[in-house]
mmCIF file of C-alpha atoms in Angstrom:
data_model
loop_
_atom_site.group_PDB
_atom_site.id
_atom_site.type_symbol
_atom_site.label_atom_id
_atom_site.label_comp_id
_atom_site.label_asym_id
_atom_site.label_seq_id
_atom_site.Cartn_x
_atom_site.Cartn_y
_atom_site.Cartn_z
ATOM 1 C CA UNK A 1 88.458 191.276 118.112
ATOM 2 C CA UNK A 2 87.923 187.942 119.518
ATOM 3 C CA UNK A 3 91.021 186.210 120.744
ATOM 4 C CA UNK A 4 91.616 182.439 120.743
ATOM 5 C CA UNK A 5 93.483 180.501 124.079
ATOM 6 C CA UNK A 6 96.030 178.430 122.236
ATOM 7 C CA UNK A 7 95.599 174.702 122.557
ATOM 8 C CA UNK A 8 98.029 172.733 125.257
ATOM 9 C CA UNK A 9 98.347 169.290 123.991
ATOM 10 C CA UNK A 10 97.964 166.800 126.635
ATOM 11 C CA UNK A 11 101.361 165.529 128.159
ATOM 12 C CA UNK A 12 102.761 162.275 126.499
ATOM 13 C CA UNK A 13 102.359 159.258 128.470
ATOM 14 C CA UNK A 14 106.162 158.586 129.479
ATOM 15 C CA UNK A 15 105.264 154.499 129.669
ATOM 16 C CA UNK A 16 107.089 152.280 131.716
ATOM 17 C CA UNK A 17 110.556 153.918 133.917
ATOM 18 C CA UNK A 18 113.665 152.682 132.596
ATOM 19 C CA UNK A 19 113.770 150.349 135.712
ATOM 20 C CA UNK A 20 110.870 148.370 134.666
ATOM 21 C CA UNK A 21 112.038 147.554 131.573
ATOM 22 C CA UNK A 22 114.735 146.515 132.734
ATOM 23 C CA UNK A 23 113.189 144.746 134.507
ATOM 24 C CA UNK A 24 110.958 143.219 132.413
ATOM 25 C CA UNK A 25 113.736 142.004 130.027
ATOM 26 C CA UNK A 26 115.688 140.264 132.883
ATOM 27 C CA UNK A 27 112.517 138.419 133.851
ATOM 28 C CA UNK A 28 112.264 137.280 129.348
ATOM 29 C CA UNK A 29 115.098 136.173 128.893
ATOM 30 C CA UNK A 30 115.224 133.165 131.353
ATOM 31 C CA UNK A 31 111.602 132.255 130.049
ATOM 32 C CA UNK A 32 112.776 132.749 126.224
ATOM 33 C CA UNK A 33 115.825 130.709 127.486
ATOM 34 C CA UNK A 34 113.773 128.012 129.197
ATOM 35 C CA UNK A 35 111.144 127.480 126.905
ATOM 36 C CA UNK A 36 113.621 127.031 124.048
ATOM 37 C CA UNK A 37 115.719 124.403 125.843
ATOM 38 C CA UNK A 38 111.872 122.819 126.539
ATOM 39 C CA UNK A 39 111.346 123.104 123.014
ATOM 40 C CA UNK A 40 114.377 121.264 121.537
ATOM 41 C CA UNK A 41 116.256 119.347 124.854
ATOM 42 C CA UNK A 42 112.538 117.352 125.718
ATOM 43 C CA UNK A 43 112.039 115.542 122.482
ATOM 44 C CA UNK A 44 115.954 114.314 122.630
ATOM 45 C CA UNK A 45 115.776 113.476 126.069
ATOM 46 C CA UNK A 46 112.639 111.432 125.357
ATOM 47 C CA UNK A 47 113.646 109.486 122.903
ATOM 48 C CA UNK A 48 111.761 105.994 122.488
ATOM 49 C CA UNK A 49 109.489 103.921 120.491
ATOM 50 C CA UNK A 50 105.750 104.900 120.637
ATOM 51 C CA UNK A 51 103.111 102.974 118.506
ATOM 52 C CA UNK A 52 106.411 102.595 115.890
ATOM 53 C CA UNK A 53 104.845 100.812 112.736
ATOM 54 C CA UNK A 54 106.711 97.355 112.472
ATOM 55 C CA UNK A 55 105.886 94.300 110.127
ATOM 56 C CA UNK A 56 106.392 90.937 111.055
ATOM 57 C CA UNK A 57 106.317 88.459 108.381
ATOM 58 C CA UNK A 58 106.372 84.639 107.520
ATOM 59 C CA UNK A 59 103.758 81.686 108.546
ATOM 60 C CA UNK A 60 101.479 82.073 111.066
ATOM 61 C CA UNK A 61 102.900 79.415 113.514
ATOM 62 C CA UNK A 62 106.637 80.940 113.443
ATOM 63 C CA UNK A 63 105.478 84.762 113.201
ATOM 64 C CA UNK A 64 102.787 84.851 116.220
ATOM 65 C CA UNK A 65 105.322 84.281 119.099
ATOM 66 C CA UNK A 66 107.553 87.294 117.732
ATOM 67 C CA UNK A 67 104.770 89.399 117.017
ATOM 68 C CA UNK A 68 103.319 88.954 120.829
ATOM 69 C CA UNK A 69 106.916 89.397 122.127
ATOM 70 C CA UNK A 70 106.931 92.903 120.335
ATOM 71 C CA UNK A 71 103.627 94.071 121.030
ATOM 72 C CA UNK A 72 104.390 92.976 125.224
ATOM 73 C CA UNK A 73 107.149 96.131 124.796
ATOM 74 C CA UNK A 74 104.379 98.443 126.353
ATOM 75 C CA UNK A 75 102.884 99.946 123.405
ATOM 76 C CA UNK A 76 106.177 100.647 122.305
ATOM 77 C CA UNK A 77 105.568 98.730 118.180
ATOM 78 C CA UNK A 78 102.560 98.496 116.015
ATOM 79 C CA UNK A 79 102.324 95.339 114.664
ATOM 80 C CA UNK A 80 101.921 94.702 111.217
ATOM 81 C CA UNK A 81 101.263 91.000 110.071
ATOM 82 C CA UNK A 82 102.194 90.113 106.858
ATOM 83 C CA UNK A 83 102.245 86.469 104.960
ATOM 84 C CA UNK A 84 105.578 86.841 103.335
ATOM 85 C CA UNK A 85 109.315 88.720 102.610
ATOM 86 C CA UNK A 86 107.849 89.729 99.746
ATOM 87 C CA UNK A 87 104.377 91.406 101.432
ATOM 88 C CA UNK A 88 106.468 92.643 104.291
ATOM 89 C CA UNK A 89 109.309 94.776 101.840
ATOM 90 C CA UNK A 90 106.420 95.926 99.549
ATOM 91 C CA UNK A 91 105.028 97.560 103.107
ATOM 92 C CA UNK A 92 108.489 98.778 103.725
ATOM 93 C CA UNK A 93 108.597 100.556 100.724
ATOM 94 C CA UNK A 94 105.285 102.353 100.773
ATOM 95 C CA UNK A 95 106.343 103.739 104.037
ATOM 96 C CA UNK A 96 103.715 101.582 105.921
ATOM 97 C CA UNK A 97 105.983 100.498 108.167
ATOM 98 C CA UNK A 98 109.747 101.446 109.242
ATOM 99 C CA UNK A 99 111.129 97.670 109.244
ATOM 100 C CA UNK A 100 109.948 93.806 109.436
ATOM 101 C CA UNK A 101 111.122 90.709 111.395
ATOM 102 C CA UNK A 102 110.722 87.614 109.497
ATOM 103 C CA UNK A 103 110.141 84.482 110.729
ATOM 104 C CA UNK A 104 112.313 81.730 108.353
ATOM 105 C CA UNK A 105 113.768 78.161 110.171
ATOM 106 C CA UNK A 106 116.570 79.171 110.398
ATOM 107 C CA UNK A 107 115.536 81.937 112.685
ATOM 108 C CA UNK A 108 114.736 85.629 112.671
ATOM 109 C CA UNK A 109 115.799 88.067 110.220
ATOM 110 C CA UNK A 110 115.358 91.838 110.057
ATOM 111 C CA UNK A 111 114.562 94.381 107.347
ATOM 112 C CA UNK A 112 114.799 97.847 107.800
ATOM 113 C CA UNK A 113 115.038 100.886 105.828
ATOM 114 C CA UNK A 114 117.459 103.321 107.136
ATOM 115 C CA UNK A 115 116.690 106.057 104.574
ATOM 116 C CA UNK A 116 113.255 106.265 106.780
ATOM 117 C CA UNK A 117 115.360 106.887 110.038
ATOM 118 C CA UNK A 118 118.909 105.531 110.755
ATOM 119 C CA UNK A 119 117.600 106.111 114.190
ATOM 120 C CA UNK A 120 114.844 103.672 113.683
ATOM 121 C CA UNK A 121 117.255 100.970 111.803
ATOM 122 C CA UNK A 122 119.760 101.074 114.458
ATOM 123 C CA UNK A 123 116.879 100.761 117.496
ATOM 124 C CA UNK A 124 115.276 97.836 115.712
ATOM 125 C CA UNK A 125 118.271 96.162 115.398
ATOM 126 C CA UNK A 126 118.738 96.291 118.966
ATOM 127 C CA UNK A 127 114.680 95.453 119.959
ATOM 128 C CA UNK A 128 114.656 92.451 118.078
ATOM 129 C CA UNK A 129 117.934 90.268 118.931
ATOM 130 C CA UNK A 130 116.596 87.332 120.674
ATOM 131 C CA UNK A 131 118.221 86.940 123.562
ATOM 132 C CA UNK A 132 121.003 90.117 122.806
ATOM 133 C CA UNK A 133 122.218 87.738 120.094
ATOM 134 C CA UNK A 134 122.090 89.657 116.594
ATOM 135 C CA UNK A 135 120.026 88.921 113.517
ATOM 136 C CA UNK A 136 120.681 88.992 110.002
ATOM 137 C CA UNK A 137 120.182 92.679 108.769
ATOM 138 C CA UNK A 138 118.944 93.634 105.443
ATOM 139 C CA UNK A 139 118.216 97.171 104.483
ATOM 140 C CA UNK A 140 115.523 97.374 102.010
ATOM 141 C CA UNK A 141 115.687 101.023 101.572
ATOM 142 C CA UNK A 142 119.586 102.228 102.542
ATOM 143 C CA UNK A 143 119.948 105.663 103.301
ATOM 144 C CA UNK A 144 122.672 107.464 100.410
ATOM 145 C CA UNK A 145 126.454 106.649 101.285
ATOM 146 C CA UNK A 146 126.798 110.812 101.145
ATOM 147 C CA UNK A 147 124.165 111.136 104.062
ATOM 148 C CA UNK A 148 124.310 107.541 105.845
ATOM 149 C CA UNK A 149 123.373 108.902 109.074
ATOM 150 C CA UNK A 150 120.470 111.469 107.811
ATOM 151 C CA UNK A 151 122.437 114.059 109.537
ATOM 152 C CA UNK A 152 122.114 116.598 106.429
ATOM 153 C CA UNK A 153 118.745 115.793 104.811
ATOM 154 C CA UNK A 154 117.521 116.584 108.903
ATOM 155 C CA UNK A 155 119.328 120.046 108.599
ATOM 156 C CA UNK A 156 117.288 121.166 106.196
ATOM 157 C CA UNK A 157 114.150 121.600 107.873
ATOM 158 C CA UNK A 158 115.569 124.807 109.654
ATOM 159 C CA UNK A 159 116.972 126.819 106.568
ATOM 160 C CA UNK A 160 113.617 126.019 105.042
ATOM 161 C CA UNK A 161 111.532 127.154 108.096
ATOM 162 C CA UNK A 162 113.672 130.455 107.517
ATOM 163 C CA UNK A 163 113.163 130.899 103.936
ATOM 164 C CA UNK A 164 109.515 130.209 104.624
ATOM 165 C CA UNK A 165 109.170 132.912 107.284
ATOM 166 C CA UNK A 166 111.448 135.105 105.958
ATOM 167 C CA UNK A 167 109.688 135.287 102.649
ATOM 168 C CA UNK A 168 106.430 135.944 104.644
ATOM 169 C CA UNK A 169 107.932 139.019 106.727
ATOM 170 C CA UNK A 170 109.032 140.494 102.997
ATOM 171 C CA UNK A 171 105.662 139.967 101.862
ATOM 172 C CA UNK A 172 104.123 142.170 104.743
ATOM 173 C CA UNK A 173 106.823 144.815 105.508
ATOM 174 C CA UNK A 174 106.400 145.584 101.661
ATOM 175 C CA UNK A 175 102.198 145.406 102.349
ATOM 176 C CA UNK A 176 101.743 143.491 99.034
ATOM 177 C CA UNK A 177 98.601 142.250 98.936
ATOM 178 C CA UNK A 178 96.168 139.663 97.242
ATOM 179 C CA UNK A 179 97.673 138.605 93.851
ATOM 180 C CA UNK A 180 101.097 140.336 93.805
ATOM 181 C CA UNK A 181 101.225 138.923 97.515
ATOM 182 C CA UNK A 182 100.667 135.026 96.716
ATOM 183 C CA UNK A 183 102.782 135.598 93.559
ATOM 184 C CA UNK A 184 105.588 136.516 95.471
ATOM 185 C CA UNK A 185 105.178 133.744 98.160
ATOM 186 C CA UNK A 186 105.120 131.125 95.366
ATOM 187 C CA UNK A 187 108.133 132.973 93.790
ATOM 188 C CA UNK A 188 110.645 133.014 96.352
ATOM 189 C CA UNK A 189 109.093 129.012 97.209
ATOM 190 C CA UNK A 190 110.359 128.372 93.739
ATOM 191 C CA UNK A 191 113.552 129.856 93.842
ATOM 192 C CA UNK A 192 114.561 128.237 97.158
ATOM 193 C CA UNK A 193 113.565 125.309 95.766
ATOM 194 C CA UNK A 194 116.183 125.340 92.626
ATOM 195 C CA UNK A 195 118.590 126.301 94.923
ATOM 196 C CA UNK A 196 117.987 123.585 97.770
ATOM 197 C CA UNK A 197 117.631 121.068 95.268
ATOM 198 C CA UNK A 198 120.542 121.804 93.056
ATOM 199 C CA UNK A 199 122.934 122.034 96.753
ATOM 200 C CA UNK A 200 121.756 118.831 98.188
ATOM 201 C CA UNK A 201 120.745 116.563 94.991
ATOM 202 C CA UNK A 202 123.256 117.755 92.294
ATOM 203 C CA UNK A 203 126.155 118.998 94.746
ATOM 204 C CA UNK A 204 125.801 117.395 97.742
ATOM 205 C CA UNK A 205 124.131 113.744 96.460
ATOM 206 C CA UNK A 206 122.642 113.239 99.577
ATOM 207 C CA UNK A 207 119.079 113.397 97.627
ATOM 208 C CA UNK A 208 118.561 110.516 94.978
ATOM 209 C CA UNK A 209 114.919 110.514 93.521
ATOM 210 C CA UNK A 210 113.568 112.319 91.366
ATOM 211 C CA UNK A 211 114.471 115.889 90.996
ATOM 212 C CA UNK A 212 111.740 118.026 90.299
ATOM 213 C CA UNK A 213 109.829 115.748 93.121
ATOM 214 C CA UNK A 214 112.417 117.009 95.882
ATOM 215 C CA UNK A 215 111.804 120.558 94.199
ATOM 216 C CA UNK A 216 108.268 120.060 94.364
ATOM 217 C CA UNK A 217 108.356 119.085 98.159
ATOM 218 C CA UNK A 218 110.994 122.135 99.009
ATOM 219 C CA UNK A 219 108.708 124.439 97.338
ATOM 220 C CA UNK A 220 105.408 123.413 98.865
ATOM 221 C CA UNK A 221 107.140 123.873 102.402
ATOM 222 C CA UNK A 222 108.688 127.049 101.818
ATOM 223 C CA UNK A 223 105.014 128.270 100.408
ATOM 224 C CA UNK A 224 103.392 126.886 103.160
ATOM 225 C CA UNK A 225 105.193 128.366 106.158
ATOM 226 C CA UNK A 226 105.125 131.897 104.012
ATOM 227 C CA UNK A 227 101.790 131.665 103.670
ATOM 228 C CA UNK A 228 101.061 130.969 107.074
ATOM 229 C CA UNK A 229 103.280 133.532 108.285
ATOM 230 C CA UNK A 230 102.061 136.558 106.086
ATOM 231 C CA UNK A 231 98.425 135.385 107.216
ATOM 232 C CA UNK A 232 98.833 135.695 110.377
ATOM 233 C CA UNK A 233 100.816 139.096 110.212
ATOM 234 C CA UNK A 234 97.936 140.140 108.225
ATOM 235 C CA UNK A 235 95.298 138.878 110.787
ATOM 236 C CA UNK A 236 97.343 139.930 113.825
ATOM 237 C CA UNK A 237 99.860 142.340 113.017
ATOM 238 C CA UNK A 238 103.453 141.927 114.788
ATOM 239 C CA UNK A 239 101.531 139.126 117.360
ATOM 240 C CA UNK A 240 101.061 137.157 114.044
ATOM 241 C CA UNK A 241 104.623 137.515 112.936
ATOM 242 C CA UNK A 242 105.876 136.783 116.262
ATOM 243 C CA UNK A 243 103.308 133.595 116.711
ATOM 244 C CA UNK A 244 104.092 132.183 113.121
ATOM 245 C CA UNK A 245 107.533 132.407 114.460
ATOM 246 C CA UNK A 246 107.334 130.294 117.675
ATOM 247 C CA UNK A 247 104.938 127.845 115.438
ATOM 248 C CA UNK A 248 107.544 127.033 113.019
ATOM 249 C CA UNK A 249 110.656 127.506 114.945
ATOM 250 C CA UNK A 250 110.331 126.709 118.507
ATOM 251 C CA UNK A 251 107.808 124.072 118.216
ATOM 252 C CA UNK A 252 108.097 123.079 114.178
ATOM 253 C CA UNK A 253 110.930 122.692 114.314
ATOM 254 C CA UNK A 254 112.287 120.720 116.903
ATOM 255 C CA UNK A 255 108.707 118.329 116.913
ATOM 256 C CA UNK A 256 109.313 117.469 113.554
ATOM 257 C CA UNK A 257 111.494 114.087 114.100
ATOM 258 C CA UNK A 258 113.692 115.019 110.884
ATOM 259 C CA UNK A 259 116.378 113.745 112.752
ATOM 260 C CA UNK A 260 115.197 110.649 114.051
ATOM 261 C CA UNK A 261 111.319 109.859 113.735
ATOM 262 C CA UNK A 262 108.049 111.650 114.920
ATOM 263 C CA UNK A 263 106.458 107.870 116.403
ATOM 264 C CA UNK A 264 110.236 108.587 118.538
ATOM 265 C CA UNK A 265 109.380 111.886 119.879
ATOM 266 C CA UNK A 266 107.326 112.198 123.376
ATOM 267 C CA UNK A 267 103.431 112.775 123.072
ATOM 268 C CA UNK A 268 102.231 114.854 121.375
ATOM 269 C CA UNK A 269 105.117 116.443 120.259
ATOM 270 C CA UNK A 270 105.334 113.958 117.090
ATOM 271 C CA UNK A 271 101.984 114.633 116.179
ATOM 272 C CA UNK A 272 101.943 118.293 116.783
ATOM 273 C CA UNK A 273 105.085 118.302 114.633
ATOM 274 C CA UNK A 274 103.254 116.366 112.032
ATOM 275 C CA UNK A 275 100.427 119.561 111.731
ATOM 276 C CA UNK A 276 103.245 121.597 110.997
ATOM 277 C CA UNK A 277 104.454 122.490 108.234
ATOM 278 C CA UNK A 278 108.588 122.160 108.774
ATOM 279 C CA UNK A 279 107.282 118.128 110.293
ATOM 280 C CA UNK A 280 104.897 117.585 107.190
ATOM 281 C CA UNK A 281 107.392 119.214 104.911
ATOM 282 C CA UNK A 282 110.852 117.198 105.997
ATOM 283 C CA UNK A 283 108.983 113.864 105.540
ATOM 284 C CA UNK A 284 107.617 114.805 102.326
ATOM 285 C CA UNK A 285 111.250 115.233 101.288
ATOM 286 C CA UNK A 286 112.248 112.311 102.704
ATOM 287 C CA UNK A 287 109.433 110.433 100.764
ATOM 288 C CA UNK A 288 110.171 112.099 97.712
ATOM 289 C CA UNK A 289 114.065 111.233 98.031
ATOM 290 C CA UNK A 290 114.234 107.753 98.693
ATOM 291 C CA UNK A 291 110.348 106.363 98.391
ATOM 292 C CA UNK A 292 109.245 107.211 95.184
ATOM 293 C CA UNK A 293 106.786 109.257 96.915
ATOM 294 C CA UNK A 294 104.908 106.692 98.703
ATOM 295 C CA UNK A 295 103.566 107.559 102.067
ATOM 296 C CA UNK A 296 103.306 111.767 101.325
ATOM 297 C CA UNK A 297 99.723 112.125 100.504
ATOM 298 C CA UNK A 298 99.060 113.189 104.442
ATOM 299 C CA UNK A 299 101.976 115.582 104.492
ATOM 300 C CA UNK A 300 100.867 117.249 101.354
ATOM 301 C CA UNK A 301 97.419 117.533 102.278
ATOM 302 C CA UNK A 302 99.126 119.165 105.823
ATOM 303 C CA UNK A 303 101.255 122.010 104.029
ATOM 304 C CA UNK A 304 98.445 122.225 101.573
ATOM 305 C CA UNK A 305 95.977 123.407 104.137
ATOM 306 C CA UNK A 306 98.626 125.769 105.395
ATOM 307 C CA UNK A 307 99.068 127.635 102.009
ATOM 308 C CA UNK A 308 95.383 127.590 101.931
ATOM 309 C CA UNK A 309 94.800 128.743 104.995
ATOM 310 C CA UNK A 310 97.462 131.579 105.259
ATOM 311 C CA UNK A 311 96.548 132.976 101.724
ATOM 312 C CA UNK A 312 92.873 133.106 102.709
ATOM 313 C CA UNK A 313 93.681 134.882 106.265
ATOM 314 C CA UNK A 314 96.281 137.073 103.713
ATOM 315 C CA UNK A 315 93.033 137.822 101.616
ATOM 316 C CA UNK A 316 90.234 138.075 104.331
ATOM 317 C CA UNK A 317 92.745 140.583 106.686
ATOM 318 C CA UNK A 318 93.142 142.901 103.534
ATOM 319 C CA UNK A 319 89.656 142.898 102.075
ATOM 320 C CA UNK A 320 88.379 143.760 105.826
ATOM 321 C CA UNK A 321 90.950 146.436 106.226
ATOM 322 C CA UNK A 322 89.844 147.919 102.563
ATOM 323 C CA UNK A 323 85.759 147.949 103.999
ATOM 324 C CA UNK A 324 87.043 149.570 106.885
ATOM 325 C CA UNK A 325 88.710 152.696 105.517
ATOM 326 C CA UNK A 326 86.911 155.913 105.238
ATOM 327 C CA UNK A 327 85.094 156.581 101.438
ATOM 328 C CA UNK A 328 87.233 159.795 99.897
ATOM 329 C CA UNK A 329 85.158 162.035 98.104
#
């Protein structure tokens, strides 16, 4: 008879004492806590013009001295030059610029367009008075008398952040993948954007252009921050879900200048806000809601890449995974 030792499975590794972790979770939370305040406190603290597109308008001989009084605010206006009223609202409307000074004998007047920023229209009002005296005002584009200070069209750039990554976590704790897993990203995109729309346009009237253009723009976003996040889950696992996260949240977020403008926010944060897709996706909105659409072709091609991008990492992470497995007989 042959006897057999039995096997002693090797002791579990206990990991790190109690102590240590908590250790480990006192020394977290004042980073977490710190890098969040960094996140959304720096951008407010730093608010000021930077490069802010600005027309000035009316014959050469009246409109050079303003426009080389603007552009000696250290780089804080872009100058646009344009012959007339007419030229200059035209630019105001296509989202070229955010407001115009123009030149007329009986002095300056200013246009501005407060459903671009009411942040913006109140600061130019401000830059432009010769002298602290004030100027005629005329807002080309006014923001809606339901939202005059853009305080609720900014608020949704969170809840759609959420609905973005929450519909991306869904995705990959249920492991759909390829087809079911785009159609259910575009899905829930959809039905979030019914429901957004319908709140703020129908309910709330603090959206006023065309309707299934502000549902097209809600839906693109939420897709786009879904996609992202279930491609990067699928790439990276729970480092994805927790980057995708950060992106859109701590950094998306609070870079996006919903609530004021991103040529307002410190560099880079406006322009890393503008690669994002809550930045790209809240001035789409905004575009869609007041401008006709003018001005959105960047942001779309921004949250289109996203989409694109996630759902080929979603695709690519799954397809790897599937040559990877062992062949069953």
């Amino acid at each position: 008879m042959s006897s057999t030792s039995p096997t002693v499975a090797p002791p579990r590794d206990p990991g790190p004492s109690p102590a240590r972790r908590a250790v480990a979770v006192l020394l977290l939370v004042p980073v977490v806590v710190a890098a969040a305040l960094w996140a959304f406190a720096w951008p407010g603290a730093r608010t000021a013009p930077r490069d802010l597109p600005l027309g000035v308008a009316g014959p050469a001989a009246a409109a050079e001295p303003i426009a080389r009084s603007l552009e000696q605010k250290e780089g804080a206006f872009e100058v646009h030059r344009y012959g007339d009223e007419a030229a200059a609202r035209a630019a105001i409307e296509d989202r070229t610029v955010y407001g115009a000074v123009v030149a007329t004998p009986d002095g300056p007047r200013l246009l501005t367009a407060s459903a671009a920023s009411p942040v913006v229209a109140a600061l130019l009002r401000e830059a432009v008075a010769p002298g602290g005296r004030p100027v005629p005002v005329t807002d080309v584009v006014a923001a809606p008398s339901g939202d005059p200070r853009g305080g609720v069209l900014a608020a949704t750039a969170l809840p759609l952040t959420f609905a973005g990554i929450a519909s991306g976590a869904l995705v990959t704790a249920f492991k759909l993948r390829r087809g079911p897993a785009a159609a259910t990203l575009a899905g829930a995109a959809v039905l979030a954007a019914v429901t957004v729309t319908a709140l703020a346009h129908d309910w709330l009237n603090v959206l006023t252009g065309s309707w299934w253009g502000e549902a097209g723009a809600v839906a693109l976003t939420v897709f786009a921050v879904g996609a992202g996040t279930a491609g990067l889950a699928a790439l990276a696992g729970p480092a994805g879900m927790a980057l995708s996260s950060a992106l859109m949240v701590l950094i998306g977020n609070p870079f996006s200048g919903a609530a004021s403008a991103p040529e307002l926010l410190p560099e880079p944060a406006g322009l890393i806000g503008q690669w994002l897709p809550p930045g790209a996706g809240s001035q789409l909105l905004r575009s869609q809601a007041y401008f006709d659409g003018n001005g959105s072709g960047g942001d779309v091609l921004v949250l289109c890449l996203w989409a694109g991008l996630g759902l080929a990492a979603l695709l690519f992470a799954r397809r790897r995974a599937g040559e990877g497995a062992p062949a069953v007989a």
